[in-house]
Coordinates of C-alpha atoms in Angstrom, one line a residue:
M1 CA -113.1 -55.5 118.4
T2 CA -116.4 -54.3 117.1
A3 CA -118.1 -55.5 114.2
P4 CA -118.1 -53.4 111.3
F5 CA -120.7 -51.7 109.5
A6 CA -122.7 -53.5 106.9
Q7 CA -122.2 -51.7 103.6
Q8 CA -120.8 -52.5 100.5
V9 CA -117.9 -51.1 98.9
R10 CA -117.8 -50.4 95.6
T11 CA -115.4 -48.1 92.6
C12 CA -115.6 -45.9 90.1
A13 CA -113.1 -44.6 87.9
A14 CA -111.9 -40.3 88.3
A15 CA -111.5 -38.3 85.3
D16 CA -109.0 -39.1 85.1
G17 CA -108.8 -43.1 85.4
A18 CA -107.6 -42.4 89.0
R19 CA -110.2 -45.5 91.2
I20 CA -111.8 -44.4 93.9
A21 CA -113.4 -46.4 96.2
Y22 CA -117.0 -45.3 98.0
A23 CA -119.7 -47.1 100.9
T24 CA -123.0 -46.4 101.8
T25 CA -124.6 -46.7 105.1
G26 CA -128.2 -45.9 105.9
A27 CA -130.9 -45.3 104.8
G28 CA -133.2 -42.2 103.5
P29 CA -131.8 -39.5 101.8
P30 CA -128.1 -38.8 100.6
L31 CA -125.7 -36.9 102.6
V32 CA -122.5 -36.8 101.4
K33 CA -119.1 -36.6 103.2
V34 CA -116.2 -35.2 101.3
A35 CA -112.9 -37.3 102.3
N36 CA -110.4 -36.4 104.6
W37 CA -106.4 -37.3 105.3
L38 CA -107.1 -40.0 107.0
S39 CA -109.2 -42.5 106.2
H40 CA -109.6 -45.8 105.0
L41 CA -113.3 -47.6 104.5
E42 CA -113.3 -50.4 105.8
F43 CA -111.2 -49.5 109.2
D44 CA -113.1 -46.6 110.1
T45 CA -116.0 -48.7 111.0
R46 CA -114.4 -50.6 113.8
S47 CA -112.2 -47.5 114.6
P48 CA -113.4 -46.3 118.6
V49 CA -112.5 -42.8 116.7
W50 CA -114.7 -43.0 113.9
R51 CA -117.4 -45.3 113.8
H52 CA -119.9 -43.7 116.2
W53 CA -119.7 -40.8 113.5
I54 CA -120.6 -43.5 110.7
R55 CA -123.3 -44.4 112.6
E56 CA -125.1 -41.0 113.7
L57 CA -124.9 -39.7 110.3
S58 CA -126.0 -42.8 109.1
R59 CA -129.5 -42.5 111.8
D60 CA -131.0 -40.4 109.5
H61 CA -129.4 -40.4 105.9
T62 CA -127.6 -42.7 103.0
L63 CA -124.4 -41.5 103.7
V64 CA -122.0 -41.4 101.2
R65 CA -118.4 -42.0 102.1
Y66 CA -115.0 -42.3 99.9
D67 CA -111.2 -42.3 99.9
E68 CA -108.9 -40.3 98.4
R69 CA -107.0 -40.4 95.2
G70 CA -103.4 -42.1 97.4
V71 CA -105.1 -43.1 100.5
G72 CA -107.9 -46.7 102.1
L73 CA -109.1 -48.7 99.7
S74 CA -108.9 -46.1 96.7
E75 CA -106.1 -46.2 93.6
R76 CA -102.3 -46.0 96.1
E77 CA -100.8 -45.0 93.2
V78 CA -102.1 -42.0 92.3
T79 CA -99.6 -39.1 90.3
E80 CA -101.5 -36.0 91.1
F81 CA -103.2 -34.2 93.8
S82 CA -104.9 -30.9 93.5
L83 CA -107.7 -28.9 94.3
D84 CA -109.0 -29.9 90.9
A85 CA -107.9 -33.9 91.4
W86 CA -110.1 -33.9 94.5
V87 CA -113.0 -31.9 93.3
R88 CA -112.4 -35.3 90.7
D89 CA -112.4 -37.6 92.6
L90 CA -116.0 -36.6 94.1
E91 CA -117.4 -35.8 91.5
A92 CA -117.6 -39.6 90.3
V93 CA -118.7 -41.0 93.3
V94 CA -121.8 -38.5 93.2
D95 CA -122.6 -39.4 89.8
A96 CA -121.0 -42.9 90.3
L97 CA -124.2 -43.1 93.3
G98 CA -126.6 -40.9 90.5
L99 CA -127.3 -38.1 92.8
E100 CA -128.8 -35.0 92.3
R101 CA -129.0 -32.9 94.9
F102 CA -127.9 -33.9 98.8
P103 CA -126.4 -32.3 102.0
L104 CA -122.5 -32.0 102.1
L105 CA -120.0 -32.5 104.5
G106 CA -116.4 -30.9 104.8
L107 CA -114.1 -32.0 107.7
S108 CA -110.7 -30.3 107.7
Q109 CA -109.3 -30.0 104.2
G110 CA -112.5 -31.5 103.3
G111 CA -113.8 -28.0 103.4
P112 CA -112.0 -26.3 100.6
I113 CA -113.2 -29.6 98.4
A114 CA -116.5 -29.3 100.0
I115 CA -116.7 -25.4 98.8
A116 CA -115.0 -25.7 95.8
Y117 CA -117.9 -28.2 94.3
A118 CA -120.7 -26.3 95.7
A119 CA -119.5 -23.3 93.7
R120 CA -118.9 -25.7 90.4
H121 CA -122.2 -27.5 90.5
P122 CA -124.8 -24.9 93.0
E123 CA -127.5 -26.8 91.7
R124 CA -126.5 -30.4 93.4
V125 CA -125.4 -28.7 97.3
S126 CA -128.8 -28.2 99.0
H127 CA -126.6 -27.6 102.6
L128 CA -123.1 -27.4 103.4
I129 CA -121.3 -28.8 106.5
L130 CA -118.0 -28.2 107.6
Y131 CA -116.6 -29.2 110.7
G132 CA -113.1 -27.9 112.1
S133 CA -112.0 -27.2 108.4
Y134 CA -110.9 -23.4 106.5
A135 CA -110.7 -21.8 103.6
R136 CA -106.8 -20.8 103.2
G137 CA -103.9 -23.4 104.1
R138 CA -101.2 -23.2 105.3
N139 CA -99.3 -21.3 103.0
H140 CA -101.4 -18.8 102.7
R141 CA -101.6 -17.7 106.4
Q142 CA -99.4 -14.9 108.2
L143 CA -97.3 -18.0 109.7
S144 CA -94.6 -16.9 112.0
A145 CA -90.7 -18.0 112.1
R146 CA -91.8 -20.7 114.8
E147 CA -94.7 -21.8 112.8
R148 CA -93.2 -22.0 108.8
E149 CA -90.2 -24.3 111.2
E150 CA -92.6 -26.5 112.8
R151 CA -94.6 -27.0 109.1
E152 CA -91.8 -28.3 107.1
L153 CA -90.2 -30.6 110.6
M154 CA -93.6 -32.0 110.4
L155 CA -93.9 -32.8 107.0
R156 CA -90.1 -34.5 107.3
I157 CA -92.0 -36.6 110.0
I158 CA -94.3 -37.9 107.9
A159 CA -91.8 -38.7 104.9
V160 CA -89.1 -39.9 107.4
G161 CA -90.9 -41.9 110.5
W162 CA -95.0 -42.4 108.9
G163 CA -94.5 -46.3 107.9
N164 CA -91.8 -47.4 110.8
D165 CA -93.3 -50.7 112.8
H166 CA -93.2 -48.3 116.0
P167 CA -95.8 -45.4 116.8
A168 CA -93.6 -43.3 117.9
F169 CA -93.7 -41.0 114.7
R170 CA -96.9 -41.5 114.4
Q171 CA -97.7 -40.1 117.6
V172 CA -97.3 -37.0 117.6
F173 CA -100.2 -36.5 114.6
T174 CA -102.4 -38.3 116.3
S175 CA -101.5 -36.1 120.0
L176 CA -102.3 -33.2 117.8
F177 CA -106.1 -34.9 116.2
I178 CA -106.8 -36.3 119.5
P179 CA -104.6 -35.2 122.5
D180 CA -108.2 -36.1 124.8
A181 CA -108.3 -39.3 123.5
S182 CA -107.8 -43.1 125.7
A183 CA -105.1 -45.4 125.9
E184 CA -107.6 -47.2 123.3
Q185 CA -109.0 -44.7 120.5
A186 CA -104.7 -43.5 120.3
E187 CA -103.4 -47.5 119.5
W188 CA -106.5 -47.0 116.4
F189 CA -105.8 -43.2 115.8
N190 CA -101.8 -44.6 114.8
E191 CA -102.9 -47.5 113.2
L192 CA -104.8 -45.7 111.1
Q193 CA -102.1 -43.5 109.9
R194 CA -100.6 -46.3 108.9
V195 CA -102.8 -48.5 106.7
S196 CA -104.7 -45.0 105.1
A197 CA -101.5 -43.6 103.0
A198 CA -98.0 -45.2 101.9
P199 CA -95.6 -42.0 103.6
E200 CA -94.4 -40.6 100.6
S201 CA -98.2 -40.0 99.6
A202 CA -99.3 -38.4 103.0
A203 CA -96.2 -35.4 103.0
R204 CA -97.5 -35.2 99.5
M205 CA -100.0 -34.2 100.3
V206 CA -100.2 -32.1 103.7
G207 CA -97.4 -30.3 101.3
T208 CA -100.7 -29.7 99.3
F209 CA -103.2 -28.8 101.8
D210 CA -100.9 -26.5 102.6
G211 CA -101.2 -24.6 99.1
L212 CA -105.2 -24.1 99.9
D213 CA -107.1 -21.4 98.8
A214 CA -110.8 -22.0 98.5
Q215 CA -111.7 -17.8 100.3
A216 CA -113.2 -16.7 96.3
L217 CA -115.1 -19.3 96.0
A218 CA -116.3 -19.3 99.5
T219 CA -117.9 -15.4 99.3
R220 CA -119.3 -16.7 95.5
L221 CA -121.3 -19.1 97.4
R222 CA -125.1 -19.0 97.8
V223 CA -126.1 -22.0 100.2
P224 CA -126.7 -22.8 103.2
A225 CA -123.7 -22.9 105.5
L226 CA -123.1 -24.4 108.9
V227 CA -119.7 -23.6 109.9
L228 CA -118.2 -25.4 113.5
H229 CA -114.8 -26.0 115.0
A230 CA -113.4 -27.2 118.3
T231 CA -112.1 -23.6 120.4
G232 CA -109.1 -25.8 121.8
D233 CA -108.5 -27.8 118.1
L234 CA -104.5 -28.1 117.5
R235 CA -104.6 -28.4 114.4
I236 CA -106.7 -26.3 112.8
P237 CA -106.8 -22.6 114.7
F238 CA -109.9 -21.8 115.8
A239 CA -109.4 -18.5 113.8
E240 CA -109.8 -20.1 110.4
G241 CA -112.9 -21.5 111.6
E242 CA -113.9 -17.8 112.3
L243 CA -112.6 -16.7 108.7
L244 CA -114.5 -19.5 107.1
A245 CA -117.5 -18.4 108.8
S246 CA -117.6 -14.7 107.6
L247 CA -116.7 -15.7 103.9
L248 CA -119.7 -17.7 104.1
P249 CA -122.2 -15.1 103.6
G250 CA -124.7 -16.4 106.0
A251 CA -123.0 -18.6 107.4
R252 CA -124.2 -19.8 111.2
F253 CA -120.9 -20.1 113.5
V254 CA -121.1 -22.8 115.8
P255 CA -118.0 -22.8 118.5
L256 CA -117.3 -26.6 120.4
E257 CA -115.8 -27.2 123.3
S258 CA -113.4 -28.8 122.6
R259 CA -109.2 -30.2 121.8
N260 CA -110.2 -32.4 119.9
H261 CA -109.6 -32.0 116.1
I262 CA -112.3 -35.4 115.2
L263 CA -114.6 -35.2 118.0
L264 CA -115.2 -38.4 120.4
E265 CA -117.8 -39.5 121.6
D266 CA -118.0 -39.5 125.1
E267 CA -116.8 -35.6 125.0
P268 CA -119.9 -33.6 125.4
A269 CA -119.6 -31.5 122.0
W270 CA -120.2 -34.6 119.9
P271 CA -123.9 -34.5 121.3
R272 CA -124.0 -30.5 120.8
F273 CA -121.9 -31.0 116.9
L274 CA -125.2 -33.6 116.2
A275 CA -127.8 -31.3 117.7
E276 CA -126.5 -28.5 115.8
V277 CA -126.3 -30.6 112.3
R278 CA -130.6 -32.8 112.8
A279 CA -131.3 -29.1 113.2
F280 CA -129.4 -27.7 110.0
L281 CA -130.8 -30.4 108.1
G282 CA -134.0 -30.4 109.2
V283 CA -134.6 -34.1 111.0
A284 CA -136.1 -33.7 114.6
P285 CA -133.7 -35.1 117.4
D286 CA -135.3 -37.5 118.1
A287 CA -136.7 -38.7 115.1
P288 CA -136.8 -42.2 113.6
A289 CA -133.6 -43.5 111.5
P290 CA -136.2 -44.1 108.7
A291 CA -135.1 -47.7 107.3
P292 CA -137.7 -49.8 109.9
P293 CA -135.4 -52.8 111.9
A294 CA -134.8 -55.8 109.8
V295 CA -137.9 -58.5 111.7
P296 CA -135.4 -61.7 113.0
A297 CA -135.5 -64.4 111.1
G298 CA -138.9 -66.8 111.5
S299 CA -140.8 -64.1 112.6
G300 CA -144.5 -64.7 111.3
G301 CA -147.4 -61.8 111.0
A302 CA -148.0 -58.7 109.3
A303 CA -144.5 -57.0 110.4
R304 CA -142.1 -59.3 108.6
R305 CA -144.7 -59.1 105.5
A306 CA -144.5 -55.9 104.9
R307 CA -140.8 -56.2 105.7
L308 CA -140.6 -58.3 103.0
G309 CA -142.8 -56.1 100.4
E310 CA -140.6 -52.8 101.2
L311 CA -137.4 -54.4 100.6
F312 CA -138.9 -55.6 97.4
D313 CA -140.1 -52.9 96.0
G314 CA -136.7 -51.4 96.8
A315 CA -134.7 -54.0 95.7
L316 CA -137.0 -54.2 92.2
D317 CA -136.5 -50.5 91.2
L318 CA -133.0 -51.0 90.9
P319 CA -130.5 -51.5 88.3
A320 CA -129.5 -55.8 88.7
A321 CA -125.6 -54.7 89.8
E322 CA -126.6 -52.5 92.4
R323 CA -129.3 -55.0 94.1
A324 CA -126.7 -57.3 96.0
A325 CA -125.1 -53.5 98.2
F326 CA -128.6 -52.8 98.6
L327 CA -130.0 -56.3 100.0
A328 CA -126.6 -56.8 102.5
R329 CA -127.2 -53.3 104.0
A330 CA -130.6 -54.2 104.5
C331 CA -131.3 -57.4 105.2
G332 CA -127.6 -57.3 107.9
D333 CA -127.6 -60.9 109.4
D334 CA -130.9 -61.6 108.0
V335 CA -129.8 -64.5 106.0
T336 CA -133.6 -66.0 105.4
L337 CA -135.3 -62.6 104.6
R338 CA -132.8 -61.7 102.1
R339 CA -133.0 -64.9 100.0
E340 CA -136.5 -64.9 100.2
V341 CA -136.5 -61.4 98.6
E342 CA -134.2 -62.7 96.0
A343 CA -136.7 -64.9 95.5
L344 CA -139.2 -63.1 94.8
L345 CA -137.1 -60.9 92.2
E346 CA -136.5 -63.6 90.1
L347 CA -140.1 -64.1 89.4
A348 CA -140.6 -60.2 89.1
E349 CA -138.1 -58.9 87.0
R350 CA -140.5 -59.5 83.8
P351 CA -143.2 -57.5 82.4
G352 CA -146.4 -58.6 84.8
L353 CA -148.7 -58.1 86.9
T354 CA -148.3 -55.2 89.3
A355 CA -144.8 -56.3 91.1
R356 CA -145.9 -54.5 94.8
L357 CA -148.7 -57.5 94.7
A358 CA -145.6 -60.2 95.2
R359 CA -145.6 -59.1 98.8
A360 CA -148.3 -61.5 99.3
A361 CA -146.2 -64.3 98.6
G362 CA -145.1 -63.2 102.6
G363 CA -142.7 -65.1 103.7
G364 CA -143.7 -68.4 102.1
T365 CA -142.4 -70.8 99.2
V366 CA -143.3 -69.0 95.9
S367 CA -145.1 -71.0 93.2
L368 CA -146.5 -71.0 89.6
A369 CA -148.9 -71.6 87.6
P370 CA -148.6 -75.3 87.3
V371 CA -148.2 -75.5 83.6
R372 CA -145.2 -77.1 81.4
P373 CA -144.6 -76.4 78.0
G374 CA -146.8 -79.3 75.8
D375 CA -149.5 -79.3 78.1
T376 CA -152.5 -78.6 76.3
L377 CA -155.3 -76.3 78.2
L378 CA -158.7 -75.8 76.7
Q379 CA -157.9 -75.0 72.9
Y380 CA -153.9 -73.4 74.0
R381 CA -150.8 -76.0 73.8
I382 CA -148.7 -74.6 75.9
E383 CA -145.5 -73.6 74.5
E384 CA -142.5 -71.9 76.7
R385 CA -143.0 -69.8 79.4
L386 CA -142.6 -66.0 78.3
G387 CA -142.7 -64.4 82.2
T388 CA -143.5 -63.8 85.3
G389 CA -144.6 -60.8 87.0
G390 CA -145.6 -59.5 90.7
M391 CA -148.8 -61.6 90.3
G392 CA -149.2 -62.8 86.6
V393 CA -147.2 -66.0 85.1
V394 CA -147.1 -65.3 81.1
Y395 CA -146.9 -68.4 78.7
R396 CA -146.9 -68.5 74.9
A397 CA -149.1 -70.8 73.4
A398 CA -151.1 -72.0 70.4
D399 CA -154.6 -71.4 70.0
T400 CA -155.6 -74.9 68.4
R401 CA -158.4 -73.1 67.2
L402 CA -158.2 -70.3 65.7
Q403 CA -154.7 -71.0 64.7
R404 CA -153.0 -68.2 65.5
A405 CA -150.5 -67.4 68.6
V406 CA -151.3 -66.6 72.0
A407 CA -149.6 -65.7 75.4
L408 CA -151.6 -66.9 78.2
K409 CA -151.8 -64.9 81.3
F410 CA -151.9 -67.7 84.9
L411 CA -152.9 -65.9 88.2
P412 CA -149.6 -68.2 90.3
A413 CA -151.4 -70.9 92.6
Y414 CA -150.7 -70.1 95.6
L415 CA -152.4 -66.6 96.2
S416 CA -155.8 -68.6 94.1
D417 CA -157.8 -68.2 97.1
D418 CA -157.1 -64.8 97.2
D419 CA -160.2 -63.0 96.9
Q420 CA -158.8 -59.4 97.2
L421 CA -156.0 -60.3 94.1
R422 CA -159.1 -62.9 92.7
R423 CA -160.4 -59.8 92.1
R424 CA -157.5 -57.1 90.8
F425 CA -156.9 -59.8 87.9
L426 CA -159.9 -60.1 87.0
L427 CA -160.5 -56.2 86.9
E428 CA -157.5 -56.1 84.6
A429 CA -159.3 -58.1 82.0
K430 CA -162.2 -55.8 82.6
A431 CA -160.0 -52.7 82.3
G432 CA -157.3 -54.1 78.7
A433 CA -161.2 -55.9 77.2
R434 CA -162.7 -52.7 77.3
L435 CA -160.0 -50.9 75.5
D436 CA -159.4 -51.0 71.6
H437 CA -156.2 -49.1 70.6
P438 CA -153.3 -49.5 68.4
N439 CA -151.4 -48.9 70.6
I440 CA -152.3 -51.4 74.0
C441 CA -153.0 -54.6 74.4
T442 CA -155.8 -56.4 73.5
V443 CA -157.3 -58.7 76.1
L444 CA -159.0 -61.8 74.5
E445 CA -160.8 -63.7 76.6
V446 CA -160.4 -64.6 79.8
E447 CA -161.1 -68.5 80.9
Q448 CA -161.4 -70.3 83.7
L449 CA -160.6 -73.1 84.6
G450 CA -161.2 -76.8 86.1
D451 CA -159.5 -76.2 89.4
G452 CA -160.4 -72.0 89.4
Q453 CA -157.6 -70.6 87.9
L454 CA -157.7 -67.3 86.2
V455 CA -155.9 -67.0 82.7
I456 CA -156.2 -63.8 80.5
V457 CA -156.2 -64.8 77.0
M458 CA -153.4 -61.9 74.5
P459 CA -151.8 -61.2 71.3
C460 CA -148.6 -63.0 71.7
Y461 CA -146.3 -60.1 70.4
E462 CA -143.2 -60.5 68.8
G463 CA -140.7 -57.3 69.7
E464 CA -138.7 -56.4 73.3
T465 CA -140.1 -54.0 75.8
L466 CA -138.0 -50.7 75.9
K467 CA -136.4 -51.5 79.1
A468 CA -134.3 -53.9 76.8
K469 CA -133.6 -50.9 74.6
V470 CA -132.6 -48.8 77.3
A471 CA -130.7 -51.0 78.8
R472 CA -127.8 -50.4 75.7
G473 CA -128.1 -47.2 75.8
P474 CA -130.2 -43.8 74.7
L475 CA -131.9 -43.9 71.7
P476 CA -132.0 -41.6 68.9
V477 CA -134.4 -38.5 69.6
E478 CA -136.4 -39.3 66.8
E479 CA -136.7 -43.1 68.5
A480 CA -136.9 -41.2 71.8
L481 CA -139.8 -39.0 69.7
T482 CA -141.7 -41.7 68.4
Y483 CA -142.0 -44.4 70.7
A484 CA -143.7 -41.2 73.7
A485 CA -145.5 -39.8 71.0
Q486 CA -147.5 -43.7 70.9
V487 CA -147.5 -44.3 74.2
A488 CA -149.2 -40.8 74.8
S489 CA -151.8 -41.8 71.9
G490 CA -152.6 -44.7 73.8
L491 CA -153.5 -43.2 77.6
A492 CA -155.8 -40.8 75.9
H493 CA -157.4 -43.7 74.1
A494 CA -157.7 -44.9 78.5
H495 CA -158.2 -42.3 80.1
A496 CA -161.2 -41.3 77.4
A497 CA -162.1 -44.5 78.9
G498 CA -161.7 -43.5 82.5
L499 CA -159.2 -45.6 83.4
I500 CA -156.0 -44.9 84.8
H501 CA -153.1 -47.0 84.4
R502 CA -150.7 -46.6 87.7
D503 CA -147.9 -48.4 86.1
I504 CA -146.3 -46.5 83.3
K505 CA -142.6 -48.0 82.7
P506 CA -139.8 -49.0 80.6
A507 CA -140.8 -53.2 81.0
N508 CA -144.5 -52.4 80.7
L509 CA -144.4 -51.4 77.4
I510 CA -142.8 -53.6 74.6
V511 CA -141.7 -52.5 71.0
T512 CA -143.2 -55.0 68.5
S513 CA -141.2 -56.4 65.0
G514 CA -143.7 -53.8 63.1
E515 CA -142.5 -50.9 65.6
W516 CA -145.6 -50.6 67.6
V517 CA -145.5 -49.9 70.5
K518 CA -147.9 -51.4 72.9
I519 CA -148.7 -50.2 76.4
L520 CA -148.7 -54.2 78.5
D521 CA -150.5 -54.7 82.3
F522 CA -153.5 -52.2 83.1
G523 CA -153.2 -54.5 86.8
I524 CA -153.0 -51.7 88.5
A525 CA -155.3 -49.3 87.2
K526 CA -157.6 -47.4 89.3
L527 CA -161.0 -47.0 86.9
A528 CA -163.5 -44.1 87.2
D529 CA -166.2 -45.8 88.8
H530 CA -164.0 -48.8 90.8
D531 CA -160.8 -49.1 92.7
L532 CA -159.7 -51.1 94.3
T533 CA -157.1 -50.2 96.1
H534 CA -156.8 -49.1 100.0
P535 CA -157.1 -45.1 101.0
G536 CA -153.3 -44.1 100.8
A537 CA -152.5 -47.0 99.4
V538 CA -149.1 -46.8 97.0
L539 CA -149.2 -49.0 93.9
G540 CA -146.7 -49.2 91.1
T541 CA -142.8 -49.2 90.6
P542 CA -141.0 -46.3 92.4
S543 CA -139.0 -44.7 89.9
Y544 CA -142.2 -43.9 87.8
M545 CA -144.3 -43.3 90.2
S546 CA -145.1 -39.0 90.6
P547 CA -144.8 -37.2 93.6
E548 CA -149.0 -37.7 94.1
Q549 CA -148.0 -41.5 94.2
A550 CA -145.3 -42.1 96.4
A551 CA -147.0 -39.5 98.6
G552 CA -149.8 -41.8 99.1
E553 CA -152.4 -39.2 97.4
P554 CA -155.7 -39.7 95.8
L555 CA -154.5 -39.4 91.5
D556 CA -155.8 -38.7 88.1
H557 CA -155.1 -39.5 84.6
R558 CA -151.9 -37.0 85.1
T559 CA -150.0 -38.8 87.2
D560 CA -149.6 -41.4 83.9
L561 CA -148.6 -38.2 82.7
W562 CA -145.6 -37.9 84.9
A563 CA -144.8 -41.5 84.0
L564 CA -145.0 -40.9 81.1
G565 CA -142.1 -38.0 81.6
A566 CA -140.4 -40.5 82.7
V567 CA -139.9 -42.7 80.9
L568 CA -139.0 -40.3 78.1
Y569 CA -136.2 -38.7 80.1
E570 CA -134.7 -42.0 80.4
M571 CA -135.1 -43.0 76.5
L572 CA -132.8 -39.8 76.2
T573 CA -130.5 -39.9 78.8
G574 CA -130.1 -43.4 79.5
H575 CA -131.4 -43.5 83.6
P576 CA -134.6 -41.7 84.8
P577 CA -134.7 -38.8 86.0
F578 CA -134.4 -39.8 89.9
R579 CA -132.5 -42.4 91.4
G580 CA -131.9 -42.9 95.2
D581 CA -130.5 -45.7 97.2
G582 CA -133.8 -47.3 98.4
P583 CA -137.8 -46.9 98.0
G584 CA -137.2 -43.7 101.1
A585 CA -134.0 -42.1 99.6
L586 CA -136.1 -42.0 96.0
F587 CA -139.5 -41.3 97.1
H588 CA -137.6 -38.0 98.9
A589 CA -136.0 -37.1 95.3
I590 CA -139.3 -37.7 93.8
Q591 CA -141.4 -35.3 96.3
Q592 CA -138.7 -32.8 96.6
Q593 CA -135.5 -32.6 94.1
D594 CA -135.4 -31.4 90.6
P595 CA -134.1 -33.9 87.9
A596 CA -130.6 -33.1 86.2
P597 CA -131.7 -31.0 82.9
V598 CA -131.7 -32.8 80.0
Q599 CA -129.9 -31.1 77.4
A600 CA -127.2 -31.1 80.7
L601 CA -126.9 -34.7 79.9
R602 CA -127.8 -34.7 76.2
P603 CA -127.0 -31.2 74.4
E604 CA -128.3 -32.4 70.8
V605 CA -131.6 -32.7 72.4
P606 CA -134.1 -30.1 70.8
P607 CA -135.4 -27.2 73.7
A608 CA -138.3 -27.8 72.8
L609 CA -138.4 -31.6 73.3
S610 CA -136.5 -30.8 77.0
A611 CA -138.9 -28.4 77.9
L612 CA -142.2 -30.5 77.7
V613 CA -140.5 -33.4 79.3
H614 CA -139.4 -31.5 82.2
R615 CA -143.3 -30.2 82.0
L616 CA -144.4 -33.5 82.5
L617 CA -142.0 -33.8 85.6
E618 CA -143.9 -31.6 87.3
K619 CA -144.6 -32.0 91.2
D620 CA -148.0 -30.5 90.4
P621 CA -150.1 -31.8 88.6
A622 CA -152.2 -28.5 88.2
Q623 CA -148.5 -27.2 85.9
R624 CA -148.7 -30.6 84.0
F625 CA -150.7 -30.6 80.3
A626 CA -153.7 -31.6 81.0
E627 CA -154.5 -33.9 78.2
A628 CA -152.0 -37.2 77.1
G629 CA -153.9 -36.4 73.3
E630 CA -152.1 -32.9 73.5
V631 CA -148.5 -34.4 75.0
A632 CA -148.9 -36.4 71.6
E633 CA -149.8 -33.8 69.1
R634 CA -146.9 -31.6 71.1
L635 CA -144.4 -34.9 70.6
R636 CA -145.2 -35.7 66.3
L637 CA -145.0 -31.8 65.6
I638 CA -141.4 -31.7 67.4
R639 CA -140.6 -35.2 65.0
H640 CA -141.7 -33.0 62.4
E641 CA -140.0 -30.0 62.8
L642 CA -136.4 -31.7 63.7
G643 CA -136.9 -33.9 60.5
A644 CA -137.5 -30.6 58.7
G645 CA -134.4 -29.1 60.3
R646 CA -132.1 -31.7 58.5

């Protein structure tokens, strides 16, 4: 038996409460496959009929698959089978993954479902790929008396014989779907029919498929479309593929020499199908998969350090509930690599210096600053550890000389000998010390212990981060306006001093008990006269990186304005403007896609505020605001007008 693909199956609820199972494989920009009649997320990964589809479509993309209602791992006991219900299933999966724009692949009856979804959500579908599909079900075709009789006979065979242990009835369908199958392929497809759906549900679904009609919807679409169809398809006549292509404006039609409704791996039509799809999506035929292969456990050197850093970066920016699935796919069987990433994640989930630099730990053991509560260092008595960042451990302490509470940030011991990181730690102190603003964390002292370890002394603020606040849901509009205006004011002060933060995110913004927002961590800041980063280096947290920052291009203060827009978007909607399963897909979204309009997600947001957010998120820095001070003033004006209108 062939080993299954590494995937994490998750579930979501459709609008009517039906539980839909979905899975992702591969890495890169998303490609969503609409569910077709016969599927089973786990069974298909081992099947010689479907595994080459999953493998090849996951090569350059994050392939999204799901079992439709009544099928596979999705809820079996459902009452409604209809075009609208199937579109709602697709909507639920797309929304659960936070996808904004993507190509849509429809096979067989997945085609009319894809057409209906694209008509309902034209802003989300970038490309439409339809294989072996149709725009009209059999009830809308001019069938002969014999064809009508065959249709009724097939429905009867499904209802009576589908669930039998003997595969004779199911072999009828196998001969229609894959007439050129080998004995092994036929056996797998026979079994797929049995495990994918109950006989009654399968018959109801086929009856509903026959009534589908997406002809009018197809003529109204304005999306690049590719239609492919096997010339000898025994399940869906070739003429239906030709009709489908003629209805879609500007669609390209590709005939494939095959008799199989599902293309098999060893037939010439399969590589032709792949070449056409990849060219249509702009993927080079010999392009490597975007995700580098896992480095074998125990290997050392730069390759493993780079892989560890990449996985750490990708996992750190995902919601906690999604990290296990991401690491399972990315690490595969490399248990050691996964444990190393998980160890770094434990240290890096709280505010601190640039989390990305935690990769410096390589494959070694992560060690913390060698202090314990109760210890006294200089005039500071350690009370408790507050948190850990990528290259900083923070403790609450009592300043016994000045009788005040302070926060001490230590450079971790295992990095103390690294001159590059020591210089960066000092740069944070220098950057913070030159700033004096109520919305920026103050640096009180920079101390050096007897063993050479450096410590930054800061005020200890009582409050919580914006990350913690947004985790409970979107903020009230006035509250979001207040916080964003304070961040913009702090950034205006820093920018005037020649400093760019480059890691503005909710975890680096703390709201004190007095409702003051403090910007933390200028640890990866770029001074106008002193930049320690290498050319092309990408530092920051992926979801809040500007397009130019994600591309490793030169930055100016407008990258912070983009990040402020991302934070404000999240405060208003409850999630960042761009999401993706891994850094590759996320960076693609940031650089190539537009976020969903704020007002579409939250209608009560004033139009002026929605426009301001989207201007901050412009891809071209020249299209954003010129200065943070202007943003602060506009936010205050919107807040004033909002209050005056009540």
